[in-house]
mmCIF file of C-alpha atoms in Angstrom:
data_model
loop_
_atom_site.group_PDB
_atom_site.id
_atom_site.type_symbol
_atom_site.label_atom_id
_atom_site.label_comp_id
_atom_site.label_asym_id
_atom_site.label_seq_id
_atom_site.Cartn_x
_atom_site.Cartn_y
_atom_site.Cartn_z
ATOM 1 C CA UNK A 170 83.126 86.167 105.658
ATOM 2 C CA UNK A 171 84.916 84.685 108.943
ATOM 3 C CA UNK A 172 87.745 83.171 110.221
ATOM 4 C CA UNK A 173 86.674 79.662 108.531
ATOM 5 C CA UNK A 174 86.925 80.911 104.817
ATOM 6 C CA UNK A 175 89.065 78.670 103.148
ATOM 7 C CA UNK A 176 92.565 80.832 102.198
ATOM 8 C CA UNK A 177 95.526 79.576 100.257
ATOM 9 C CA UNK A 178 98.445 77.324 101.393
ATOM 10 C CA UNK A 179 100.332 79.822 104.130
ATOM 11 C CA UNK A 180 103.757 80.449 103.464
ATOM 12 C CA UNK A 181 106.218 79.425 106.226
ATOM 13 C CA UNK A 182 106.489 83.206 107.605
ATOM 14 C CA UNK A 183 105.067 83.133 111.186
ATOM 15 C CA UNK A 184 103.941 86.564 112.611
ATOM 16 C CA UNK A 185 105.771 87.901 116.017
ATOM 17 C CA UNK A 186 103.367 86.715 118.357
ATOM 18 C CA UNK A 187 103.145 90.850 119.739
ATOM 19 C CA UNK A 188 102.157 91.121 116.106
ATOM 20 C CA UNK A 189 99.192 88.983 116.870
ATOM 21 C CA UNK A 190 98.366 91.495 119.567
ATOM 22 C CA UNK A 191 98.185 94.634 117.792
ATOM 23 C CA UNK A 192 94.411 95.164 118.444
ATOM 24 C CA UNK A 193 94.703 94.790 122.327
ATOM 25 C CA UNK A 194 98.133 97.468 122.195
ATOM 26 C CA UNK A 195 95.888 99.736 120.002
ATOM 27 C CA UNK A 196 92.804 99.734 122.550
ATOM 28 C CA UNK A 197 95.281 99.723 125.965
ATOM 29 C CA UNK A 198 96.853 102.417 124.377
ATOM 30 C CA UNK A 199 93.798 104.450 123.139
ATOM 31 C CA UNK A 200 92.230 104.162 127.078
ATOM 32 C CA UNK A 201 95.823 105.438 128.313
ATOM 33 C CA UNK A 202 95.696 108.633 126.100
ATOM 34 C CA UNK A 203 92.037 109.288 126.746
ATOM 35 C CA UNK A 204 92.851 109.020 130.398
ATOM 36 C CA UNK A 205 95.839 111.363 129.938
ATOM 37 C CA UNK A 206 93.617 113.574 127.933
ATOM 38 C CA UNK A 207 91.039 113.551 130.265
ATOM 39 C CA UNK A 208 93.353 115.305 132.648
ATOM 40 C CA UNK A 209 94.773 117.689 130.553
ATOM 41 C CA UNK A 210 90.947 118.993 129.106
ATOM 42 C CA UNK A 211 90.895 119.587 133.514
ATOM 43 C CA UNK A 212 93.608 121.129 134.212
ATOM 44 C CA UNK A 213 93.083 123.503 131.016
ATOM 45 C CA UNK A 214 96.436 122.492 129.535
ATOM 46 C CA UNK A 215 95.762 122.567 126.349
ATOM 47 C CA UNK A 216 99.425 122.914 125.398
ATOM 48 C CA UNK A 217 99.345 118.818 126.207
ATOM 49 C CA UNK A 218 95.357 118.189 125.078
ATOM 50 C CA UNK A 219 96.182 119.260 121.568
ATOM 51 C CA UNK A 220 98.421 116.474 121.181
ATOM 52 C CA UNK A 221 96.910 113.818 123.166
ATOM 53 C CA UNK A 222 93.803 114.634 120.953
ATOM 54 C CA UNK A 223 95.675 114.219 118.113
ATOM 55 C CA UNK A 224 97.054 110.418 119.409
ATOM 56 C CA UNK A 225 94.174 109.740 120.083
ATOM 57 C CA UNK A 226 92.407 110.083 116.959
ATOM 58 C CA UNK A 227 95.196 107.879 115.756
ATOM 59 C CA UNK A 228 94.206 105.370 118.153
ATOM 60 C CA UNK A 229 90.791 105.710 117.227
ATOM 61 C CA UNK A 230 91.355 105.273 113.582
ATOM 62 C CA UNK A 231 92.872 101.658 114.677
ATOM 63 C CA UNK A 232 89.578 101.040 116.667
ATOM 64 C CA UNK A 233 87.604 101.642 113.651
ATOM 65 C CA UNK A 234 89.885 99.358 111.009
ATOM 66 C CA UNK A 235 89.195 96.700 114.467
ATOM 67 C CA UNK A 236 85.667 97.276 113.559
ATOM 68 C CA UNK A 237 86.503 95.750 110.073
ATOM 69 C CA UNK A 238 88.412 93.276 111.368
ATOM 70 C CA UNK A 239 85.176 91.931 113.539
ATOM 71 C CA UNK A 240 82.997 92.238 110.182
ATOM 72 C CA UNK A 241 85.142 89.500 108.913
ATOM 73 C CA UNK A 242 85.117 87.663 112.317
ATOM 74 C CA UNK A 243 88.793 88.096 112.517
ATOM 75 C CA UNK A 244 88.988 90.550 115.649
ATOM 76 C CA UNK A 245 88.570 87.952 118.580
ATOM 77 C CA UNK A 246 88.578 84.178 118.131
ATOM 78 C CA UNK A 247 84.981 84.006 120.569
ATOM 79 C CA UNK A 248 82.621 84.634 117.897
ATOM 80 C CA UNK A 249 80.548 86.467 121.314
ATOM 81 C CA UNK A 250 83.313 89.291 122.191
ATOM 82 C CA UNK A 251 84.148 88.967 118.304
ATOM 83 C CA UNK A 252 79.847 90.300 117.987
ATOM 84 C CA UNK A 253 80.021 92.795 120.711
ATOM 85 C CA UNK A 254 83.094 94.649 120.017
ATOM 86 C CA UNK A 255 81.985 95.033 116.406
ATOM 87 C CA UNK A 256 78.622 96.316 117.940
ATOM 88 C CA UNK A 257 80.119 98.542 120.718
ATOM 89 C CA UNK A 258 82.292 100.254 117.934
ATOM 90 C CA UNK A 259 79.566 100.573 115.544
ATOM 91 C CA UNK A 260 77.644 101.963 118.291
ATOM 92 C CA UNK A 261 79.987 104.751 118.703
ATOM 93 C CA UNK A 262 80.785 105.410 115.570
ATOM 94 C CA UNK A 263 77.164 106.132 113.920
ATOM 95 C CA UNK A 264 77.041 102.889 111.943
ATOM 96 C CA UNK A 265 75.324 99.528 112.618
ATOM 97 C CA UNK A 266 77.885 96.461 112.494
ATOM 98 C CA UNK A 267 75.531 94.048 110.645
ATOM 99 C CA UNK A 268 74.831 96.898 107.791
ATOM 100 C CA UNK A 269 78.334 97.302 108.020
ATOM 101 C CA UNK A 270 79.184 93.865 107.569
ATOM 102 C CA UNK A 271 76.559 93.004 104.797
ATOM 103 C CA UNK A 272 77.743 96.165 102.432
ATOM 104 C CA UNK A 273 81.532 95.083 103.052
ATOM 105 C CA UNK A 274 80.996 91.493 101.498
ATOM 106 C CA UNK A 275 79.667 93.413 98.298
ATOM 107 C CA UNK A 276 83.460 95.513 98.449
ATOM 108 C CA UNK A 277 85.558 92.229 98.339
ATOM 109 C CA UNK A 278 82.827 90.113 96.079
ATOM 110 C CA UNK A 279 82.499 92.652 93.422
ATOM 111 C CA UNK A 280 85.392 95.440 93.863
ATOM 112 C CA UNK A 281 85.088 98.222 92.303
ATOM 113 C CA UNK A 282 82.057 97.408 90.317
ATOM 114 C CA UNK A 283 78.546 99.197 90.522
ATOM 115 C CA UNK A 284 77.623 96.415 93.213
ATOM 116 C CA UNK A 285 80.240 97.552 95.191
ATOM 117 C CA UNK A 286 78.173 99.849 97.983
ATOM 118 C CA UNK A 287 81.223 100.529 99.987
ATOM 119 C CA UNK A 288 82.748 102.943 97.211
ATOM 120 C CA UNK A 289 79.337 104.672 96.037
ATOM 121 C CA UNK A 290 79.039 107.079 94.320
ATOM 122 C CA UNK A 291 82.561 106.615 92.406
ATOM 123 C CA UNK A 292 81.655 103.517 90.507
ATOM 124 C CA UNK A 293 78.694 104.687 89.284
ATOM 125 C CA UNK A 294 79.850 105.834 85.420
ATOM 126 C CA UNK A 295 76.318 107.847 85.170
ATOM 127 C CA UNK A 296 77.499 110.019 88.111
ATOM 128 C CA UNK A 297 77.895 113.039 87.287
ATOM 129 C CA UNK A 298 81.374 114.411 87.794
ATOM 130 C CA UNK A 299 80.203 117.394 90.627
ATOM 131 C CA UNK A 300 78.308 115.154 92.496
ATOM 132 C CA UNK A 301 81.639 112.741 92.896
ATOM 133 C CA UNK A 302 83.581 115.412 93.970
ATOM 134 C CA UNK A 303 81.208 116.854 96.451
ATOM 135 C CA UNK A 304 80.770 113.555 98.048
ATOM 136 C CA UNK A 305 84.463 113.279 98.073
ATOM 137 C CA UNK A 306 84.707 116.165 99.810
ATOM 138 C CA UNK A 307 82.066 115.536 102.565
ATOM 139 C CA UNK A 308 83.685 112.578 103.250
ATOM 140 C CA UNK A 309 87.052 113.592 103.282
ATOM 141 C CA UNK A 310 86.102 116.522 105.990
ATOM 142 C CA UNK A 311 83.153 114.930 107.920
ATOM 143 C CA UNK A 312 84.113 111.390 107.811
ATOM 144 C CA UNK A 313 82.152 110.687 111.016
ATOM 145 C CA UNK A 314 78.409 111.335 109.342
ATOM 146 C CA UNK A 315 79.186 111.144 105.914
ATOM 147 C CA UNK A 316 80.229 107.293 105.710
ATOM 148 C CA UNK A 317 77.840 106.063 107.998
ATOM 149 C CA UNK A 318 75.606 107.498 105.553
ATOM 150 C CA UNK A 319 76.896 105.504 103.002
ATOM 151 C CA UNK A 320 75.760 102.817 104.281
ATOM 152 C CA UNK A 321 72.727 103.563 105.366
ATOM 153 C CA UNK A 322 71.773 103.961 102.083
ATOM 154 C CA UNK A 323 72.948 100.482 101.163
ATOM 155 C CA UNK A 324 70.133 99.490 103.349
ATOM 156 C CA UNK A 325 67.548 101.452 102.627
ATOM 157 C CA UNK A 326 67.500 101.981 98.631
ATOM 158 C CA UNK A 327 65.345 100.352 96.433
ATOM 159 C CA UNK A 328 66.845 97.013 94.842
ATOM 160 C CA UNK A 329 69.255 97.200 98.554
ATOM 161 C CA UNK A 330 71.767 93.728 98.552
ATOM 162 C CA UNK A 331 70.390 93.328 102.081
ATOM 163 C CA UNK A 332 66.820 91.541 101.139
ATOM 164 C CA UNK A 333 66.401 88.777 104.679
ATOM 165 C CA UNK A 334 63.846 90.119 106.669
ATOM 166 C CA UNK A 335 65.716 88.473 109.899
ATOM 167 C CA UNK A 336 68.967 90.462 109.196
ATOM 168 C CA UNK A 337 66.429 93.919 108.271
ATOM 169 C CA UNK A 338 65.218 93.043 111.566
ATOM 170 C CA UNK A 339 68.351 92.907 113.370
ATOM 171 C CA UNK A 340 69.935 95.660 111.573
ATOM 172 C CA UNK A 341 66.610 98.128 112.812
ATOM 173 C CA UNK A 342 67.081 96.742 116.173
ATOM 174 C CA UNK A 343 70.527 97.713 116.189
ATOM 175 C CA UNK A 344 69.390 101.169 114.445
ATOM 176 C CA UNK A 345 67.061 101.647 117.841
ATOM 177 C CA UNK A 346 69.568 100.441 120.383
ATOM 178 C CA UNK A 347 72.073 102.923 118.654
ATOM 179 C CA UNK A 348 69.500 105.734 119.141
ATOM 180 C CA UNK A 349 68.507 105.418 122.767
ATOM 181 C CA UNK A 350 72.634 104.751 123.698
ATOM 182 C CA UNK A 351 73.495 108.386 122.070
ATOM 183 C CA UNK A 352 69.756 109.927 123.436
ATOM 184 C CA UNK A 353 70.930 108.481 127.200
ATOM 185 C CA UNK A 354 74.786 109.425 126.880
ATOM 186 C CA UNK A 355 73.786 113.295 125.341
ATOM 187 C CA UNK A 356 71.135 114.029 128.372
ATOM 188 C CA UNK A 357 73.157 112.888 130.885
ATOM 189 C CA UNK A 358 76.243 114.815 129.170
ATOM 190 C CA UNK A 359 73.783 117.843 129.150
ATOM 191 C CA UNK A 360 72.511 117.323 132.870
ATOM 192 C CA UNK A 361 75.307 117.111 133.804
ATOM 193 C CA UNK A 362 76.802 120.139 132.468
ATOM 194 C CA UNK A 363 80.507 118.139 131.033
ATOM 195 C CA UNK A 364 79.789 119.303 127.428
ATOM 196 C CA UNK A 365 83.566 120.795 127.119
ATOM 197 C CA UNK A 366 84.519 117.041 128.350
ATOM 198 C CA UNK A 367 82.470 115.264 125.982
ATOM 199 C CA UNK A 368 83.599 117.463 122.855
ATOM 200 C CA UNK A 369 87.429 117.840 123.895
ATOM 201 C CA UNK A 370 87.443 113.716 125.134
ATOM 202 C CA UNK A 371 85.463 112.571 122.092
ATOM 203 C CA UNK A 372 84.151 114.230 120.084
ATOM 204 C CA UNK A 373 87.549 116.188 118.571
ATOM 205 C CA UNK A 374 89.140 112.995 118.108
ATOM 206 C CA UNK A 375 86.176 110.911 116.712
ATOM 207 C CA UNK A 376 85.972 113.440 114.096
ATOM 208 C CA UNK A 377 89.875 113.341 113.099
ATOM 209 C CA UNK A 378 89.655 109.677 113.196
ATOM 210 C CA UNK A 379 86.537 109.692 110.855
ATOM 211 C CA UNK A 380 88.702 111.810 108.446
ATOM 212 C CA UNK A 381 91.614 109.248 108.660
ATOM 213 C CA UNK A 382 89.591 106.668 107.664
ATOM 214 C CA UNK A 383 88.266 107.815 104.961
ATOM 215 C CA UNK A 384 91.641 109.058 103.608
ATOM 216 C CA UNK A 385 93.006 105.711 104.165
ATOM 217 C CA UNK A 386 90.117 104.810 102.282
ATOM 218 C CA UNK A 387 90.361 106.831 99.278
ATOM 219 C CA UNK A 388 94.371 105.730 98.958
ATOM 220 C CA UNK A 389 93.251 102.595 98.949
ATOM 221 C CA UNK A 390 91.238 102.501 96.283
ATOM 222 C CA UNK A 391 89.998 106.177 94.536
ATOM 223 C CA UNK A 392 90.993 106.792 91.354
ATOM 224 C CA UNK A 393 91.682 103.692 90.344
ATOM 225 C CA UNK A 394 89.955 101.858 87.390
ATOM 226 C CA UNK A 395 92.005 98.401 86.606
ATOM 227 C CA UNK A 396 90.171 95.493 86.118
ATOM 228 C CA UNK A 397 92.776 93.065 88.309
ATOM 229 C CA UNK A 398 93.297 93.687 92.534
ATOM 230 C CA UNK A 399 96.446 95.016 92.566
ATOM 231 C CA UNK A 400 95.693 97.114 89.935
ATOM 232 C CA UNK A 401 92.233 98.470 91.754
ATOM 233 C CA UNK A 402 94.134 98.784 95.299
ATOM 234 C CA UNK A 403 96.933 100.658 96.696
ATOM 235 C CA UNK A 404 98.987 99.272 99.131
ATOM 236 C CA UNK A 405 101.790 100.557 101.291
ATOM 237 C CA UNK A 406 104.991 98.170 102.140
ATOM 238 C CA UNK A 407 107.138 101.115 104.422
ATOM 239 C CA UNK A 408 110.410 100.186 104.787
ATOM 240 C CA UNK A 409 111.392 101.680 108.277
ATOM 241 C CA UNK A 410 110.422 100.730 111.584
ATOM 242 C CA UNK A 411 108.190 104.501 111.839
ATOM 243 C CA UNK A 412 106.384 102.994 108.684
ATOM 244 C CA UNK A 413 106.188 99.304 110.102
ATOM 245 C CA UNK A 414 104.691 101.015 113.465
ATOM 246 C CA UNK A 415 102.145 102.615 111.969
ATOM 247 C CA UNK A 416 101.325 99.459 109.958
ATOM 248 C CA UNK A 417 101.490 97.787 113.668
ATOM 249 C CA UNK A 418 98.790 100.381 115.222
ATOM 250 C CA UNK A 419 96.347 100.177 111.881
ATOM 251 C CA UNK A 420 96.159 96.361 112.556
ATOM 252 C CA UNK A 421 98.405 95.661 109.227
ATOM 253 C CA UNK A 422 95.695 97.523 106.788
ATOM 254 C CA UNK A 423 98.747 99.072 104.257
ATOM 255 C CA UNK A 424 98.776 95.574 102.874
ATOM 256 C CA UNK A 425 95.666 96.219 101.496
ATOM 257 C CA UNK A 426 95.966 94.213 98.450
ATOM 258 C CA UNK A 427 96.890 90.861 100.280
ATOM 259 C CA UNK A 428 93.499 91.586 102.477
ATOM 260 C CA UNK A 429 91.808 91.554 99.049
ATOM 261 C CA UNK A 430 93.352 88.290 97.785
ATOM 262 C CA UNK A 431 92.639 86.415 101.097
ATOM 263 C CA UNK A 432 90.034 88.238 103.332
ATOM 264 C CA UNK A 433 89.858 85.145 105.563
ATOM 265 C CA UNK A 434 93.633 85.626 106.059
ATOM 266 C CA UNK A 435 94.564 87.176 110.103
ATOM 267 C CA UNK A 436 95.874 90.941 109.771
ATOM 268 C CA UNK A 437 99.286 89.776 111.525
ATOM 269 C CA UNK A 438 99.667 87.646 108.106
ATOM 270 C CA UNK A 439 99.333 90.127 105.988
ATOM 271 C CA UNK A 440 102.884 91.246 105.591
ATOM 272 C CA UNK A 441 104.393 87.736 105.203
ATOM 273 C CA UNK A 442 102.615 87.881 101.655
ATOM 274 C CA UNK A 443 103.260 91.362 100.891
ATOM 275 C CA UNK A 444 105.326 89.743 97.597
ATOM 276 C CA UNK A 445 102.230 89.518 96.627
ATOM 277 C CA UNK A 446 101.561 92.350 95.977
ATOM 278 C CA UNK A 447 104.402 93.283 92.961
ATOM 279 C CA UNK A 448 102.717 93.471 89.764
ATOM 280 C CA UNK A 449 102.099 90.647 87.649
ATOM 281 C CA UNK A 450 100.517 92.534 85.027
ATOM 282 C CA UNK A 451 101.409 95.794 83.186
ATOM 283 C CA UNK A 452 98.553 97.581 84.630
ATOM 284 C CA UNK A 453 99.126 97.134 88.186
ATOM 285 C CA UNK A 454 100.753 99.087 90.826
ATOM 286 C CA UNK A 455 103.678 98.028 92.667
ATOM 287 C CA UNK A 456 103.436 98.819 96.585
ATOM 288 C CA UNK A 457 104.185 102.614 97.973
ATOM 289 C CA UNK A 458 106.482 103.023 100.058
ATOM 290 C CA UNK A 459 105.024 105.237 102.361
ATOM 291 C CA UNK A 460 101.339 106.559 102.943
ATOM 292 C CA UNK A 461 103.033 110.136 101.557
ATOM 293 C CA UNK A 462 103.795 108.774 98.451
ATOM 294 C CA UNK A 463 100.479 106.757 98.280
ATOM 295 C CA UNK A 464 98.153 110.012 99.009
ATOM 296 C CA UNK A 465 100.293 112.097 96.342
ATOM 297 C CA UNK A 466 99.010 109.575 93.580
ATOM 298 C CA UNK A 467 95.608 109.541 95.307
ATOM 299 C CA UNK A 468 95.673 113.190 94.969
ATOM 300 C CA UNK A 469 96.017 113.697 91.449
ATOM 301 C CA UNK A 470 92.787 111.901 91.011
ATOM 302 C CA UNK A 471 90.813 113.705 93.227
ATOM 303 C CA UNK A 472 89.687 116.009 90.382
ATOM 304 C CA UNK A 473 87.686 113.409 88.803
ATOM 305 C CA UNK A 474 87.719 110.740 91.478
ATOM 306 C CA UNK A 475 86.012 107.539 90.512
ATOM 307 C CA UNK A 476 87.153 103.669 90.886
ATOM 308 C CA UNK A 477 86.597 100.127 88.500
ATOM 309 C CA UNK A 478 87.074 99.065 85.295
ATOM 310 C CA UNK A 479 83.634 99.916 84.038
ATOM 311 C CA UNK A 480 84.926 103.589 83.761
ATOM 312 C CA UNK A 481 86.462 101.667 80.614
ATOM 313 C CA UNK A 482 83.761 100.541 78.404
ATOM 314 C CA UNK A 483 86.065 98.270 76.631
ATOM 315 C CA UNK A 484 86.984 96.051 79.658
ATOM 316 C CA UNK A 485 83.446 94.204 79.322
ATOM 317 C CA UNK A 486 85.310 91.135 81.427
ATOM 318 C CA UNK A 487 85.911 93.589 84.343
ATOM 319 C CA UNK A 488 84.546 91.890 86.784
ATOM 320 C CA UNK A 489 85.173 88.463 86.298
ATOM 321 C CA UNK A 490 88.944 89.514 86.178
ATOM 322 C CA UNK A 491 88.568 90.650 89.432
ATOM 323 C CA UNK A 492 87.069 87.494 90.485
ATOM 324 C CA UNK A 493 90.244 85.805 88.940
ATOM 325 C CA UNK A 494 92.838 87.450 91.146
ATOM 326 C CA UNK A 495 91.337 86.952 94.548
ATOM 327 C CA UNK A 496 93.863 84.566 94.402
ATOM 328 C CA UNK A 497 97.372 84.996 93.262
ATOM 329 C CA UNK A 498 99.075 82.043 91.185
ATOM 330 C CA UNK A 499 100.737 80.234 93.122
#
């Protein structure tokens, strides 16, 4: 899963080259509002914190879907800062990048199936229905512990798709350098008596960023149980520019579906295929046009939230259907 991965014939839509740039605008941005922040949480103005916290959770939330972007080797074209970025992020965001990275592959190789770790517990048809919801629900409200646990346990089950001992070995090495980074950062936080910093800062806005992405998450693909990609992913095609900003600061993640039919495609590419994305099958979902109207039909499966075709005992060809539209007919 990098950069190299062979992707269909591009269409002659070229990206704005500021499109290109949407990660460095996201991180520029997130420093400037953590700055700002910074100097409201001093100044006790929490008339202008509140909302600075909230921006930058926003900005945040684009850090982490960089993080994905750097599992698929997409973020920076030096594979180095491409490594470290993913690492730094991971870092401070609970989760190891290689774990991370490993478990991901299993999302876009088998979506939506039981081998898909990244959507655990809700393909699982032996689940019982409480234990969905309740995960749903942690996850949903504590994004920040709840899905790096989630993939934790993708590496540490029994029959766990991560089996090379060099990769186990890295991935506990990154598990150790991720503990004494947080030990060192907490004491000197706590010697140095900036606790109110630290939680206003980061903390308040790492949480609401979890949150976001795992909403973004669940819209993308909870509740849904077709055996095809565009009918196991929701996408969102806005058609204003507040829509096409947000699209802009989330590094182009509405088009989800188009990610999912050419993961080795750059996010500024995404929207030149979003045609892609109309149905081609009765059972598939057109685009949303907005992340309101995408979270309303996410909502009304919250109740019994689960995701793939093997929720359907009949499809018994689920999977390799998926396999069949990673890549749209041309």
């Amino acid at each position: 899963m990098n950069r190299t991965e062979p992707i269909d014939e591009p269409s002659a839509w070229k990206p704005h080259p500021i499109s290109r740039s949407a990660f460095s605008f996201v991180s520029i941005t997130f420093y400037l509002s953590m700055i700002g922040l910074g100097f409201a949480v001093h100044f006790e103005n929490y008339w202008i914190a509140v909302p600075l916290i909230l921006l930058c959770s926003h900005f945040m939330h684009g850090l982490l879907i960089g993080f994905h972007e750097a599992s698929h080797g997409m973020l920076r074209h030096n594979r180095k800062f491409n490594e470290f970025e993913g690492l730094l992020i991971g870092t401070l965001s609970f989760t190891s990048f290689t774990v991370y990275r490993v478990s991901h592959q299993t999302h876009h190789s088998h979506l939506g199936s039981q081998r898909d770790e990244e959507l655990w517990p809700f393909v699982e048809p032996d689940a019982p229905r409480w234990t969905r919801i309740l995960a749903a629900f942690l996850e949903l409200t504590c994004g920040i512990l709840f899905t790096p646990l989630v993939f934790l346990r993708s590496f540490l089950r029994k029959g766990s798709p991560i089996r090379s001992p060099r990769i186990r070995r890295r991935i506990w090495i990154e598990f150790g350098a991720m503990v004494v980074f947080w030990t060192v950062l907490l004491t000197s936080v706590h010697l140095l008596g900036i606790w109110r910093y630290f939680l206003l800062i980061y903390a308040a806005p790492a949480i609401i960023a979890g949150n976001l992405q795992s909403w973004r998450k669940y819209i993308e693909h909870v509740g849904l149980t077709g055996n095809t990609v565009r009918s196991g992913t929701r996408s969102v095609v806005a058609g204003n520019w507040l829509g096409r900003l947000v699209s802009f600061t989330l590094l182009h993640e509405p088009y989800h579906g188009v990610h999912h039919l050419h993961m080795g495609l750059p996010h500024a590419e995404l929207p030149g295929r979003a045609s892609e994305l109309e149905p081609t099958e009765s059972c598939e979902l057109p685009p949303f046009r907005s992340y309101g109207h995408a979270l309303l039909h996410l909502v009304s499966c919250l109740g019994d939230p689960r995701v793939g075709p093997q929720w359907h005992p009949q499809n018994e060809n689920a999977e390799s259907s998926l396999q069949r539209t990673k890549h749209p007919a041309k």
